[in-house]
Coordinates of C-alpha atoms in Angstrom, one line a residue:
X1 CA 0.0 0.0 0.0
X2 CA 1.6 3.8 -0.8
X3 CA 1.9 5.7 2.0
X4 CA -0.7 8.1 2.5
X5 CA 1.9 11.0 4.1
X6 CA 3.9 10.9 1.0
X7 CA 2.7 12.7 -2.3
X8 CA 1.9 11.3 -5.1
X9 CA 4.5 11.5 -8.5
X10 CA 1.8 13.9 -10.0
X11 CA 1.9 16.8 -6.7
X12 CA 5.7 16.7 -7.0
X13 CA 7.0 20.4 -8.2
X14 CA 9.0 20.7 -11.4
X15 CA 12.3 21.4 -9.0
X16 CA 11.9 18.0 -7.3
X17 CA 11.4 16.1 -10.6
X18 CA 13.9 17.6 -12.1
X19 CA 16.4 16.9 -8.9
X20 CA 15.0 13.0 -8.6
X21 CA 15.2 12.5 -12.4
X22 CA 19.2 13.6 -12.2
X23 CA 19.7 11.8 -8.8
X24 CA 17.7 9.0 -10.8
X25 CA 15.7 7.8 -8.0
X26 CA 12.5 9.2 -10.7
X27 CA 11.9 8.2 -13.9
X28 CA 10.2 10.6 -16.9
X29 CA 7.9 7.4 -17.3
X30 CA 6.8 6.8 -14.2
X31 CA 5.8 10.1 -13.8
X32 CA 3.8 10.6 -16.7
X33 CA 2.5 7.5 -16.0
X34 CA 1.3 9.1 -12.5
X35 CA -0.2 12.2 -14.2
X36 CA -1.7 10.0 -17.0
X37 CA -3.8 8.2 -14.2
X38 CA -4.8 11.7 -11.9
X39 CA -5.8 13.3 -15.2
X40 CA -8.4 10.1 -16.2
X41 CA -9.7 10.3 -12.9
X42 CA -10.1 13.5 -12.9
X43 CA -11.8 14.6 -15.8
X44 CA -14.9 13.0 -16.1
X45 CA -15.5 16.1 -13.4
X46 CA -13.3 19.1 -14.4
X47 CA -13.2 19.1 -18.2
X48 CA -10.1 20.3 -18.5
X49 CA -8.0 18.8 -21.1
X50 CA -8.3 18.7 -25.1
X51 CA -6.1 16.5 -27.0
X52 CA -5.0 14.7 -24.0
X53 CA -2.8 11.9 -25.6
X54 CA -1.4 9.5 -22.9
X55 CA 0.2 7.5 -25.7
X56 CA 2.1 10.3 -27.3
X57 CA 3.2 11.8 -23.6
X58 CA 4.6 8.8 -23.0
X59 CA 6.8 8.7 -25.9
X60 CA 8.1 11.7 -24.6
X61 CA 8.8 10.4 -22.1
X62 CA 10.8 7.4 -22.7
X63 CA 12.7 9.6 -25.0
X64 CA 13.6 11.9 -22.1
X65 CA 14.4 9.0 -19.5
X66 CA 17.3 7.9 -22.2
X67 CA 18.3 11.2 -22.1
X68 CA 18.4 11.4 -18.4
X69 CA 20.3 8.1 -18.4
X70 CA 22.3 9.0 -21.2
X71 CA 23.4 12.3 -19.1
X72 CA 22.9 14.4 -21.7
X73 CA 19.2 15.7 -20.6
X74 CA 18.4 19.1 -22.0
X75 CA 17.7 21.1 -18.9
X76 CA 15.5 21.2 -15.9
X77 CA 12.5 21.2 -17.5
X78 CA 13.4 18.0 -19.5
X79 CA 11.2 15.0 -19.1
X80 CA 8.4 17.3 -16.8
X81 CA 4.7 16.7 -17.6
X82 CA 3.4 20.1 -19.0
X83 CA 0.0 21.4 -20.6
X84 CA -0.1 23.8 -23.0
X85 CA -3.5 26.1 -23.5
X86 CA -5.1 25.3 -27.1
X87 CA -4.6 28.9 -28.2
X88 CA -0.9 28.5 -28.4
X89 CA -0.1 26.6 -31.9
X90 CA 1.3 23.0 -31.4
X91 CA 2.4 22.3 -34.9
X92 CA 0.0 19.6 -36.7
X93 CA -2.8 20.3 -34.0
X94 CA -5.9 22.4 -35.0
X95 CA -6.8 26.0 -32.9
X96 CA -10.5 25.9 -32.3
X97 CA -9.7 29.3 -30.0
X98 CA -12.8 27.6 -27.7
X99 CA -15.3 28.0 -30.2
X100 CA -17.2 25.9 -32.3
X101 CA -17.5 27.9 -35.2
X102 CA -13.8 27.8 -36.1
X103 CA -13.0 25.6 -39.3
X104 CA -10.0 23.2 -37.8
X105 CA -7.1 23.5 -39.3
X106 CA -3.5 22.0 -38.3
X107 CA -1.1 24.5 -37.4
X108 CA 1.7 24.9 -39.4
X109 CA 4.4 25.2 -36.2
X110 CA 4.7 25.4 -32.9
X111 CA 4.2 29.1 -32.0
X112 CA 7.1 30.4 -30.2
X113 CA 6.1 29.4 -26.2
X114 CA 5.3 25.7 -27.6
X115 CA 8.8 26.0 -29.3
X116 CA 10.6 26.6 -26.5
X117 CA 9.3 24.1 -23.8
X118 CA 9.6 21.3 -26.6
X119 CA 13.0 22.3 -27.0
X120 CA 13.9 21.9 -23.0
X121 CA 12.2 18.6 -23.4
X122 CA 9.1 18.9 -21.7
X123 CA 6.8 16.3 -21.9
X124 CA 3.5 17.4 -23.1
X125 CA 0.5 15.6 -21.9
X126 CA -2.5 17.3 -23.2
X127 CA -3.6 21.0 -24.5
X128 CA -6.0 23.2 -21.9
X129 CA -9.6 24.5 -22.7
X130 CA -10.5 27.7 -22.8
X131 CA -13.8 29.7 -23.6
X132 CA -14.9 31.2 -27.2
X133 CA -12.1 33.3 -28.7
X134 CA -11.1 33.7 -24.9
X135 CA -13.3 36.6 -24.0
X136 CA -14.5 35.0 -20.9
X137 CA -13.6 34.7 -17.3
X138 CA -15.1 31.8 -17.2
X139 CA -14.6 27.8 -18.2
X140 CA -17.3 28.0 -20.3
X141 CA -16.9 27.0 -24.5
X142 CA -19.7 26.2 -27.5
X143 CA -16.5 23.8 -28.4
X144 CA -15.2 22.0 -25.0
X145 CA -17.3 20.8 -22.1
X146 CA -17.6 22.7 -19.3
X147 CA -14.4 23.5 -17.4
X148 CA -14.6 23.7 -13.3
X149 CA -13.3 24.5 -10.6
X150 CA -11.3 21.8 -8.2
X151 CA -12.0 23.3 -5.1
X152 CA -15.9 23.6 -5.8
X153 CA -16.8 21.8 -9.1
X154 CA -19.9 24.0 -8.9
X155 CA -17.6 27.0 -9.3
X156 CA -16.1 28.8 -12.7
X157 CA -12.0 28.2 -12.7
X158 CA -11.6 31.3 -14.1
X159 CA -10.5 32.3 -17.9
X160 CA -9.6 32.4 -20.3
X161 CA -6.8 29.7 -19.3
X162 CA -9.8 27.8 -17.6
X163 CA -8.2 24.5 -18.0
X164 CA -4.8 25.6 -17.2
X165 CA -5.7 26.6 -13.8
X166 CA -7.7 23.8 -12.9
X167 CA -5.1 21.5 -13.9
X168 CA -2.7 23.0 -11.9
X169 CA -5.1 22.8 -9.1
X170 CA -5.9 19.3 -9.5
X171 CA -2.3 18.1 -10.3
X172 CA -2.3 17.2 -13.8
X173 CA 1.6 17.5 -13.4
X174 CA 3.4 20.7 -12.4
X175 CA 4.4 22.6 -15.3
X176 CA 1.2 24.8 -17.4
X177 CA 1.1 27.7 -20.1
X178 CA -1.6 29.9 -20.3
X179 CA -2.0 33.6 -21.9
X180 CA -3.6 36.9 -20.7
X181 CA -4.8 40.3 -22.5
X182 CA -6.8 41.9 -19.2
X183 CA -6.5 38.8 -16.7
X184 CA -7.1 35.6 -18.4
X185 CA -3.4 34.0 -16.0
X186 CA -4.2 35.9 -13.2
X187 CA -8.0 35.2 -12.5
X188 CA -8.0 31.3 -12.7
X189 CA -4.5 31.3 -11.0
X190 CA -6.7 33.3 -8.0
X191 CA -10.1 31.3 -7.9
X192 CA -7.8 27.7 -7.9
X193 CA -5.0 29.1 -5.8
X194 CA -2.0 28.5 -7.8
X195 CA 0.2 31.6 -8.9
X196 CA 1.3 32.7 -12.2
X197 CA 3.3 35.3 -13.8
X198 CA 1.8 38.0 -16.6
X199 CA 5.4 38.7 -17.8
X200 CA 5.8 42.0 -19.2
X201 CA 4.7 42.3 -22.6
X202 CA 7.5 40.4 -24.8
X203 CA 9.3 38.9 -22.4
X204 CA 7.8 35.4 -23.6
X205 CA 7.3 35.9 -27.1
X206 CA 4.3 35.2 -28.8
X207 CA 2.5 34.3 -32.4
X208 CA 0.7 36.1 -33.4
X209 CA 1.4 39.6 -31.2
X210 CA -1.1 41.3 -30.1
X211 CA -2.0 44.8 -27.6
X212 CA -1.6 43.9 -24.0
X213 CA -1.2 39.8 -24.8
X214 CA 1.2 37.7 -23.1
X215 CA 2.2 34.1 -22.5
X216 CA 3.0 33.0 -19.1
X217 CA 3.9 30.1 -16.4
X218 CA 0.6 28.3 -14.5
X219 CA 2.4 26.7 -11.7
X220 CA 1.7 25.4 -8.1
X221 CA 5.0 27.3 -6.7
X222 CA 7.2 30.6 -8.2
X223 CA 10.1 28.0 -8.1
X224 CA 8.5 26.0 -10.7
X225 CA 7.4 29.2 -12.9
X226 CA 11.2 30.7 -12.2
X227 CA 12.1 27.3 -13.8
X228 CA 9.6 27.8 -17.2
X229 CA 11.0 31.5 -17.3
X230 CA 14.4 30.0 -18.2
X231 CA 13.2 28.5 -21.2
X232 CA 10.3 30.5 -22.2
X233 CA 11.7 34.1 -22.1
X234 CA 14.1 34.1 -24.8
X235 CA 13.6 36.0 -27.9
X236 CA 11.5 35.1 -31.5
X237 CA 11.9 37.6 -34.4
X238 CA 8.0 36.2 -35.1
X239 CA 6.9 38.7 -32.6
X240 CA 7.5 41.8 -33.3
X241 CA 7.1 42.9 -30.1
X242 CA 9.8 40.3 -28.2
X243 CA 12.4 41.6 -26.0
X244 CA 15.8 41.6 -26.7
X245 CA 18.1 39.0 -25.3
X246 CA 19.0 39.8 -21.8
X247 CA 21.0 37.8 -19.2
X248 CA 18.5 37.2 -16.3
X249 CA 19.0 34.6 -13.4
X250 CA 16.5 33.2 -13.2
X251 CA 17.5 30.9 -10.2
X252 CA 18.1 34.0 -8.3
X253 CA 14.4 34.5 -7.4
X254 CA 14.9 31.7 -4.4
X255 CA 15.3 35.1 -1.7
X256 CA 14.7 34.8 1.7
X257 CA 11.6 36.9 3.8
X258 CA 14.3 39.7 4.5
X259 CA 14.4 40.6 0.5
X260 CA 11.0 42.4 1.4
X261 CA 12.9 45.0 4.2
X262 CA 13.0 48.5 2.6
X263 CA 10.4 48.0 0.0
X264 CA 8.1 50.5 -1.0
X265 CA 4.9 49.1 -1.6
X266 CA 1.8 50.6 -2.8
X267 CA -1.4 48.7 -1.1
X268 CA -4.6 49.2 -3.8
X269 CA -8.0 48.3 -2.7
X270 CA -9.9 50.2 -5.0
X271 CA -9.9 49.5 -8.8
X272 CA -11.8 52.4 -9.6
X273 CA -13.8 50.7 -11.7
X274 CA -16.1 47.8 -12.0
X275 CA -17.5 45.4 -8.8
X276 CA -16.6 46.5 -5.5
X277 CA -14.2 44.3 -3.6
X278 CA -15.9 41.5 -2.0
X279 CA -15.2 42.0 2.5
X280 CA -13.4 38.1 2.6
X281 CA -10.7 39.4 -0.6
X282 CA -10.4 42.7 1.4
X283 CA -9.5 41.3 4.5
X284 CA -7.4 38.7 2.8
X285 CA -5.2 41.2 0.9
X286 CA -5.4 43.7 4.0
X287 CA -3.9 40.3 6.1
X288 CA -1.4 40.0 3.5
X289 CA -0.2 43.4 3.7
X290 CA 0.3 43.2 7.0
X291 CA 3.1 40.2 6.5
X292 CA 4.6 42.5 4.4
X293 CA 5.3 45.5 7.0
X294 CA 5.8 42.8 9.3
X295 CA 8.9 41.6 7.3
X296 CA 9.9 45.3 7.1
X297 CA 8.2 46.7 3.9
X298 CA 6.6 50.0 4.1
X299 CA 3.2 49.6 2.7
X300 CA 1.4 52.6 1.5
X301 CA -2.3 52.9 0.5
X302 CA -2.8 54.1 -2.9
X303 CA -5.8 56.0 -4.7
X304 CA -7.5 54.4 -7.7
X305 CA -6.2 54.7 -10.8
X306 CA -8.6 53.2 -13.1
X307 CA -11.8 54.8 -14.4
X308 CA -15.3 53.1 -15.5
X309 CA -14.2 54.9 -18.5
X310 CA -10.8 53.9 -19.5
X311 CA -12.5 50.0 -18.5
X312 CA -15.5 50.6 -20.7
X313 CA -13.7 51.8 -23.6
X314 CA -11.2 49.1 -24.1
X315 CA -14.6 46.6 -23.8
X316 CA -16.1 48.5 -26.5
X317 CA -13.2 48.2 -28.8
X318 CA -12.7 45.1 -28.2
X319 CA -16.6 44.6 -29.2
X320 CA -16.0 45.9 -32.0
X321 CA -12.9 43.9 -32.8
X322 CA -14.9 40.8 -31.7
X323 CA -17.9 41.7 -34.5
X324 CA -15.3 42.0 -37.5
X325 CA -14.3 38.8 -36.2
X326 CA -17.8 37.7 -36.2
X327 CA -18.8 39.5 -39.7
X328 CA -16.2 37.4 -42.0
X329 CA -17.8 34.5 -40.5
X330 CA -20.1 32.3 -42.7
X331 CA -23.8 32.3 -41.2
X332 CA -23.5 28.7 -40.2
X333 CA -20.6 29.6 -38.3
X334 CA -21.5 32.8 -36.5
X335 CA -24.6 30.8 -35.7
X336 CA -22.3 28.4 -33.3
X337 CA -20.6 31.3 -31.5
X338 CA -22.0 31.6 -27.9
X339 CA -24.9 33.8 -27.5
X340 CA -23.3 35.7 -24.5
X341 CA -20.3 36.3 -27.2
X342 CA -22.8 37.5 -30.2
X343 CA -24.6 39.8 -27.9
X344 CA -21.9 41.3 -26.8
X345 CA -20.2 41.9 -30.2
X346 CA -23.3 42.9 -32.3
X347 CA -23.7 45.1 -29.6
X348 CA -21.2 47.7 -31.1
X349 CA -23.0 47.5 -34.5
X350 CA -24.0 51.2 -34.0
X351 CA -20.7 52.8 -32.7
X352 CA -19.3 55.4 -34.8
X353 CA -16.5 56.1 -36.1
X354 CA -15.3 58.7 -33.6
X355 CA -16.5 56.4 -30.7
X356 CA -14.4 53.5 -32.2
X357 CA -11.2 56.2 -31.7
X358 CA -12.2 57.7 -28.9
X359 CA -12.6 53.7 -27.0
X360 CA -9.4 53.0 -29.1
X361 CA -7.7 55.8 -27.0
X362 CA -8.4 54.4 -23.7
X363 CA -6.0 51.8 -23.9
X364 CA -2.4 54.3 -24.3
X365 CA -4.6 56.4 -21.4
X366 CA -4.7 53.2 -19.0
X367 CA -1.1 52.9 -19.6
X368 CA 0.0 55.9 -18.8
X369 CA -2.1 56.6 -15.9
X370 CA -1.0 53.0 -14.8
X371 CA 2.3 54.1 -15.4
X372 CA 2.6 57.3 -13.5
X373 CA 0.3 55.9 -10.7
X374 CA 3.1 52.9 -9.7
X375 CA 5.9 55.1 -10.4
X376 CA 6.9 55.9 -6.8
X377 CA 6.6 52.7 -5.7
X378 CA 9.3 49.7 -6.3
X379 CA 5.7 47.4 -6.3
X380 CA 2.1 47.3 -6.0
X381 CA -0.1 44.7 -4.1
X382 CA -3.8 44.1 -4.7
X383 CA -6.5 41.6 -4.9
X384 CA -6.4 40.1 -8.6
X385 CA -10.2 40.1 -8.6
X386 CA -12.9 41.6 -6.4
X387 CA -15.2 38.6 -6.1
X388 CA -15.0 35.3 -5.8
X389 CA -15.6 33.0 -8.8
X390 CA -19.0 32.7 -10.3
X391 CA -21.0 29.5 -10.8
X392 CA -19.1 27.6 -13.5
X393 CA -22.1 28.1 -15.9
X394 CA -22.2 31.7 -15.6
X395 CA -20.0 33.0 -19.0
X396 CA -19.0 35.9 -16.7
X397 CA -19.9 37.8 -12.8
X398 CA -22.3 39.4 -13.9
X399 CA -23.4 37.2 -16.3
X400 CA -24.3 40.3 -18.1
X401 CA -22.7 41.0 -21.7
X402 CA -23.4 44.6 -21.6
X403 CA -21.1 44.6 -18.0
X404 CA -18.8 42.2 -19.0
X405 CA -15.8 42.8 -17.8
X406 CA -16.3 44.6 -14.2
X407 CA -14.1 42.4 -12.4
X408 CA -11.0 43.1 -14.6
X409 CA -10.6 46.4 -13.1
X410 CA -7.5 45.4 -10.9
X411 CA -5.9 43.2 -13.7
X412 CA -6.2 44.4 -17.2
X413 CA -4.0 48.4 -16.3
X414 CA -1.0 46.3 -16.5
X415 CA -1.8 44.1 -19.4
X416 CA -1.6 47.9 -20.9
X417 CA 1.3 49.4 -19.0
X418 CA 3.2 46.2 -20.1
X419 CA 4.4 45.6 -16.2
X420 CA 4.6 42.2 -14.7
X421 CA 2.0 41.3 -12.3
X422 CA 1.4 37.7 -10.5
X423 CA -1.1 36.2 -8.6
X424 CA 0.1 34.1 -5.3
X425 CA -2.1 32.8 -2.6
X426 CA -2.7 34.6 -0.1
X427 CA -5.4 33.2 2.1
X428 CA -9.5 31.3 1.6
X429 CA -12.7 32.3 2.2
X430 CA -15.2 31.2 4.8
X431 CA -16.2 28.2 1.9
X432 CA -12.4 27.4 1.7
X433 CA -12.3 28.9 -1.8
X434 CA -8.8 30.7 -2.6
X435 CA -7.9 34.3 -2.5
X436 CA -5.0 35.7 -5.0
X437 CA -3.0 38.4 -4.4
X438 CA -1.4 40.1 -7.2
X439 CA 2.1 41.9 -7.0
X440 CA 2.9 44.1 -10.3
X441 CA 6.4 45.1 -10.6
X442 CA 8.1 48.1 -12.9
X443 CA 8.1 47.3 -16.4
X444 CA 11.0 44.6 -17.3
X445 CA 10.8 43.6 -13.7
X446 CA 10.1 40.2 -13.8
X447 CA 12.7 38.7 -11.8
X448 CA 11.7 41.4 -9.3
X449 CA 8.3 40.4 -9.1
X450 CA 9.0 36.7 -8.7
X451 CA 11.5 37.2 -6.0
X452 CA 8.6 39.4 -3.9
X453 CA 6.3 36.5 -4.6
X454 CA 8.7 34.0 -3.1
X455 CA 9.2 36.0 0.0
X456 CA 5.6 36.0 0.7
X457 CA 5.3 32.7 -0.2
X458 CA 7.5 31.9 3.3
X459 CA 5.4 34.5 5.2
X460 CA 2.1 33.6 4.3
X461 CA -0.2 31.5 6.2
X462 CA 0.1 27.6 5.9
X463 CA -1.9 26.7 2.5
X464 CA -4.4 24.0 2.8
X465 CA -4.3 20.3 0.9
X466 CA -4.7 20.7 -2.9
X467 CA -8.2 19.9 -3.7
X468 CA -8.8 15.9 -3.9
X469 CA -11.2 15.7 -7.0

C-alpha cells in the first residue's frame, strides 16, 4: 500500500522532478505515468484537457528517460509533464480558440512558447480548454465541455486559461502555459489558488502579437514558474514585439523573507472601476499586507487609478474587434458562437467612427495613468479580482454581456502598462475557496516580481491540501 503521508508523483514540483530524475531515484515514465492516471480520474469532473494523448506523452517520455540516463538531458525542465493552452499553436494540431465555429485547421508550427518548452524537453501531456475566442472569465466553451473548478466543481475556474488553472489545481503535473490580454493568467490562477506570472509584454514571445497579450507560467510554486522563465523568455523575431536578449538569473528569485525589508509598496483596494471588492478578498489582501510590513516593507495605501471609463472603452473596442471577427464568419458559423459572445459583439453595431477612436484611446490612457500611478513605488499589491468565482455556468460575474468585464478592473491596467504582475495565494474564504493576491512590478521587472512573490510565499499562512477531485 503507498503511504498516505507521501505525495503522489503527479503533486511533486517541477524542481523536485527535475532533482530526482538527475539523482535517478525518478523516472520521466513513471511520472507521466502518475499524471496520465490523476488526469483520467479527474476529468470526467473538471473538463479540462483537449487532445490529452497518454500515448504520445509517454513517448516523450521514454525519450527523455534515455536522455536522463544518457546524461545528456536538455535542462530542468526536460522530461516534466506540461499542458499547454489550445490557443498557443502545437504544430500539426488544430486552434479551435474555444469555439465551435472555427473551421479546424493543423497548425503549421509550434508558436514560439510551444517551441521553446519542446526544445527543454518537456513532456507534453495534453492541451488546456478555454472559452470562445477567450473573452470569458469563465470555463465555459460552444466547443469544449464545461471546465470547473477543483476546489468547488460547482464553481467557474476562471478564464480564459480555464483548463490551465484547474489543472494546476488538481495536479495534472506541475508545469502549465496559459495567456492573458486583461486577466485571463491571473484570475484562474486566484479562484484555484495557484500563482502565475503575466510577464511584461514580450518577455515570452508570442505568435501572433497582439496589444496587451502575453504568454506566461501556470504553476503550483514561483520555483516551478522561475524554472519555465528559463526556457520560455528568450527572444523570436515572429513577434514583433519580443524583447531583446537579456541575461536574467532566473535561479536568483529563491530570496529569503528579508528581501522584502526596505520596500516601498503601494497597497490598492480600490480599482476604480467595475464590482466593488468582495469583505473576505479585502481582509485577505489587508492580512497580506500586514506580513509584508511585518517583514519590514513600508506599505502605502494608494488611490485608484482606473476609471469606468478607461475600462468601458477598451470593452467597447474590443466589441467591435470581436464583431469583425464575427462578420467574416459564414452564417453557419457565426450561428455556433456563444450567445453571450454575439450579444456582446453585435452590440457595437452602431458605434461610430469617432467612438471607435475615442474607446481606441483608452488603452495608451490606461497605460500611462497605470504608469505614473506605480511610479513611486518599487511594487504594487492588490486583490487580482474583487469577487469570488461565479458558478461555473455563468459565462461571466455578472453574467451580463453589456457589464462584461467589471471584475478586470485590478488586472487588465497592467496588461496595458506592459508591467509584470502575479497572482500568489494569499489566504481562503469562509467556503475554503482561494484568494490571489497580485504583486505588479516596474516594467522589465520580472525577476523582481517573482522574487517578492517568493518572499511571501515563506510568510504567508500555511496553505491547505490541494483539492482531492
Amino acid at each position: 500500500m503507498p503511504d498516505p503521508s507521501l505525495p503522489s508523483l503527479s503533486d511533486l514540483s517541477a524542481q523536485e522532478l527535475s532533482a530526482a530524475y538527475r539523482e535517478k531515484r525518478l523516472s520521466p515514465v513513471e511520472v507521466t505515468r502518475a499524471v496520465i492516471a490523476r488526469i483520467e480520474h479527474c476529468e470526467p469532473r473538471l473538463q479540462a484537457t483537449w487532445l490529452f494523448r497518454p500515448e504520445a506523452a509517454l513517448e516523450q517520455a521514454r525519450a527523455s528517460e534515455q536522455r536522463w540516463q544518457r546524461g545528456d538531458a536538455r535542462g530542468p525542465l526536460d522530461g516534466v509533464p506540461t499542458t499547454i493552452k489550445e490557443n498557443i499553436a502545437t504544430r500539426g494540431d488544430p486552434l479551435p480558440a474555444g469555439t465551435a465555429a472555427v473551421d479546424l485547421m493543423p497548425a503549421a508550427a509550434d508558436a514560439p512558447p510551444a517551441a521553446r518548452l519542446k526544445e527543454a524537453g518537456a513532456v507534453i501531456v495534453s492541451k488546456t480548454t478555454m472559452p470562445d475566442y477567450g473573452m470569458l472569465s469563465s470555463g465555459l466553451s460552444s466547443f469544449h465541455t464545461l471546465a470547473r473548478n477543483p476546489w468547488d466543481l460547482s464553481r467557474t475556474p476562471g478564464g480564459s486559461s480555464a483548463g490551465a488553472g484547474a489543472a494546476a489545481a488538481a495536479g495534472y503535473g506541475p508545469l502549465h502555459l496559459g495567456t492573458d490580454i486583461g486577466g485571463s493568467l491571473r484570475l484562474p490562477a486566484s479562484w484555484c489558488g495557484i500563482f502565475t506570472l503575466k510577464p511584461s509584454l514580450g518577455r515570452i514571445p508570442i505568435d501572433p502579437p497582439y496589444m496587451g497579450r502575453a504568454a506566461g507560467p501556470m504553476t503550483r510554486t514561483v520555483g516551478d514558474a522561475a524554472l519555465m522563465m528559463q526556457a520560455l523568455a528568450r527572444p523570436d523575431a515572429r513577434d514583433s514585439m519580443s524583447l531583446p536578449a537579456q541575461d536574467i538569473d532566473w535561479a536568483a528569485f529563491d530570496v529569503a523573507p528579508d528581501h522584502l525589508r526596505g520596500l516601498r509598496i503601494g497597497l490598492l483596494l480600490d480599482a476604480g472601476c467595475g464590482l466593488a471588492v468582495e469583505p473576505e478578498i479585502q481582509a485577505a489582501v489587508e492580512q497580506a499586507a500586514r506580513l509584508f510590513e511585518k517583514a519590514g516593507a513600508t506599505v502605502e495605501p494608494m488611490q485608484p487609478f482606473m476609471s469606468q471609463a478607461l475600462l468601458d472603452g477598451m470593452d467597447h473596442l474590443w466589441r467591435m474587434r470581436s464583431l469583425v471577427d464575427l462578420k467574416a464568419l459564414r452564417p453557419d458559423q457565426r450561428a455556433k458562437v456563444l450567445p453571450y459572445i454575439r450579444e456582446w459583439a453585435e452590440s457595437a453595431a452602431e458605434f461610430s467612427g469617432e467612438h471607435v477612436f475615442r474607446s481606441f484611446s483608452q488603452f495608451h490612457a490606461t497605460r500611462v495613468t497605470t504608469v505614473n500611478a506605480c511610479a513611486r513605488f518599487d511594487y504594487v499589491i492588490s486583490p487580482v479580482s474583487p469577487n469570488m468565482p461565479a458558478a461555473a455556468e455563468a459565462p461571466s460575474p455578472t453574467n451580463d454581456p453589456l457589464r462584461p468585464l467589471e471584475h478586470i478592473g485590478f488586472t487588465v491596467p497592467f496588461n496595458m502598462s506592459e508591467q509584470p504582475a502575479a497572482s500568489v495565494n494569499c489566504g481562503y474564504s469562509a467556503g475554503g475557496l482561494p484568494i490571489g493576491l497580485q504583486i505588479a512590478g516596474q516594467r522589465f521587472d520580472d525577476l523582481g516580481v517573482l522574487r517578492v512573490a517568493r518572499a511571501f510565499e515563506q510568510i504567508r499562512e500555511v496553505q491547505r491540501p490541494w483539492p482531492q477531485v
